[in-house]
Amino acid sequence: DEQKQKELRELQLRRELQLRAKEEEMRIRKCEEVRLKQLEVEEDRLRILANLQRVREEERRREEEVQRMGTEEIASTKANKMWRLRETVVQRQQEEEDHVQRPK
């Protein structure tokens, strides 16, 4: 009887230890799953951040190009005005010379 009780206690102890070992294994597995999920989330965050930085850089370049084009347009407009003014002056000078050279 005493031997049976001892064996029963040992069996219960083994079962309890096995249960604790399985619980610990499940806890470790769950912690590992959480850690892997966190790594995936961090990788996604870094990928999104890199993409955002690339998009911002492209937008900055486009804005610089628009500014350059605006500056070039202003310079072109000024050059055209100066060219037209020069042509007007040359035309007036030619008209004056023609007027002076005509016999009276």
Coordinates of C-alpha atoms in Angstrom, one line a residue:
D1 CA 0.0 0.0 0.0
E2 CA 2.8 2.4 1.0
Q3 CA 4.7 1.4 -2.2
K4 CA 1.6 2.0 -4.3
Q5 CA 1.2 5.5 -2.8
K6 CA 4.8 6.2 -3.4
E7 CA 4.6 5.1 -7.0
L8 CA 1.4 7.2 -7.4
R9 CA 3.1 10.3 -5.9
E10 CA 6.1 9.8 -8.3
L11 CA 3.7 9.4 -11.2
Q12 CA 1.8 12.6 -10.2
L13 CA 5.1 14.4 -9.8
R14 CA 6.3 13.2 -13.2
R15 CA 3.0 14.3 -14.8
E16 CA 3.2 17.7 -13.1
L17 CA 6.9 18.1 -14.2
Q18 CA 5.9 17.1 -17.8
L19 CA 3.0 19.6 -17.7
R20 CA 5.3 22.3 -16.4
A21 CA 7.8 21.5 -19.1
K22 CA 5.1 21.7 -21.8
E23 CA 3.9 25.0 -20.4
E24 CA 7.4 26.3 -20.4
E25 CA 8.0 25.1 -23.9
M26 CA 4.7 26.8 -25.0
R27 CA 5.7 30.0 -23.2
I28 CA 9.2 30.0 -25.0
R29 CA 7.5 29.3 -28.3
K30 CA 5.1 32.1 -27.8
C31 CA 7.9 34.5 -26.8
E32 CA 9.8 33.4 -30.0
E33 CA 6.8 34.1 -32.1
V34 CA 6.3 37.5 -30.6
R35 CA 10.0 38.3 -31.2
L36 CA 9.8 37.2 -34.8
K37 CA 6.7 39.3 -35.3
Q38 CA 8.4 42.3 -33.8
L39 CA 11.3 41.7 -36.2
E40 CA 8.9 41.6 -39.2
V41 CA 7.2 44.8 -38.0
E42 CA 10.6 46.5 -37.6
E43 CA 11.6 45.4 -41.1
D44 CA 8.4 46.7 -42.5
R45 CA 8.9 50.0 -40.7
L46 CA 12.4 50.4 -42.0
R47 CA 11.2 49.5 -45.6
I48 CA 8.4 52.1 -45.3
L49 CA 10.8 54.7 -43.9
A50 CA 13.3 54.1 -46.7
N51 CA 10.5 54.4 -49.3
L52 CA 9.3 57.6 -47.7
Q53 CA 12.8 59.1 -47.7
R54 CA 13.2 58.1 -51.4
V55 CA 9.8 59.7 -52.3
R56 CA 10.7 62.9 -50.3
E57 CA 14.1 63.1 -52.1
E58 CA 12.4 62.7 -55.5
E59 CA 9.9 65.4 -54.6
R60 CA 12.7 67.7 -53.5
R61 CA 14.5 67.2 -56.8
R62 CA 11.2 67.9 -58.7
E63 CA 10.8 71.1 -56.7
E64 CA 14.4 72.2 -57.5
E65 CA 13.8 71.4 -61.2
V66 CA 10.6 73.5 -61.2
Q67 CA 12.6 76.4 -59.5
R68 CA 15.3 76.1 -62.1
M69 CA 12.8 76.1 -64.9
G70 CA 11.2 79.2 -63.4
T71 CA 14.5 80.9 -63.2
E72 CA 15.3 79.9 -66.8
E73 CA 11.9 81.2 -67.9
I74 CA 12.6 84.5 -66.3
A75 CA 16.0 84.7 -67.9
S76 CA 14.6 83.8 -71.3
T77 CA 11.8 86.4 -71.0
K78 CA 14.4 89.1 -70.1
A79 CA 16.7 88.0 -73.0
N80 CA 13.7 88.2 -75.4
K81 CA 12.8 91.6 -74.2
M82 CA 16.3 92.8 -74.6
W83 CA 16.5 91.3 -78.1
R84 CA 13.2 93.0 -79.1
L85 CA 14.4 96.3 -77.7
R86 CA 17.7 95.9 -79.6
E87 CA 15.8 95.2 -82.8
T88 CA 13.6 98.2 -82.2
V89 CA 16.6 100.4 -81.7
V90 CA 18.3 99.1 -84.8
Q91 CA 15.1 99.6 -86.8
R92 CA 14.8 103.2 -85.5
Q93 CA 18.4 104.0 -86.3
Q94 CA 17.9 102.6 -89.8
E95 CA 14.8 104.7 -90.2
E96 CA 16.6 107.8 -89.1
E97 CA 19.6 107.0 -91.4
D98 CA 17.2 106.5 -94.3
H99 CA 15.4 109.8 -93.4
V100 CA 18.7 111.7 -93.3
Q101 CA 20.0 110.2 -96.5
R102 CA 16.8 110.9 -98.5
P103 CA 17.2 113.8 -100.8
K104 CA 15.1 116.8 -99.9

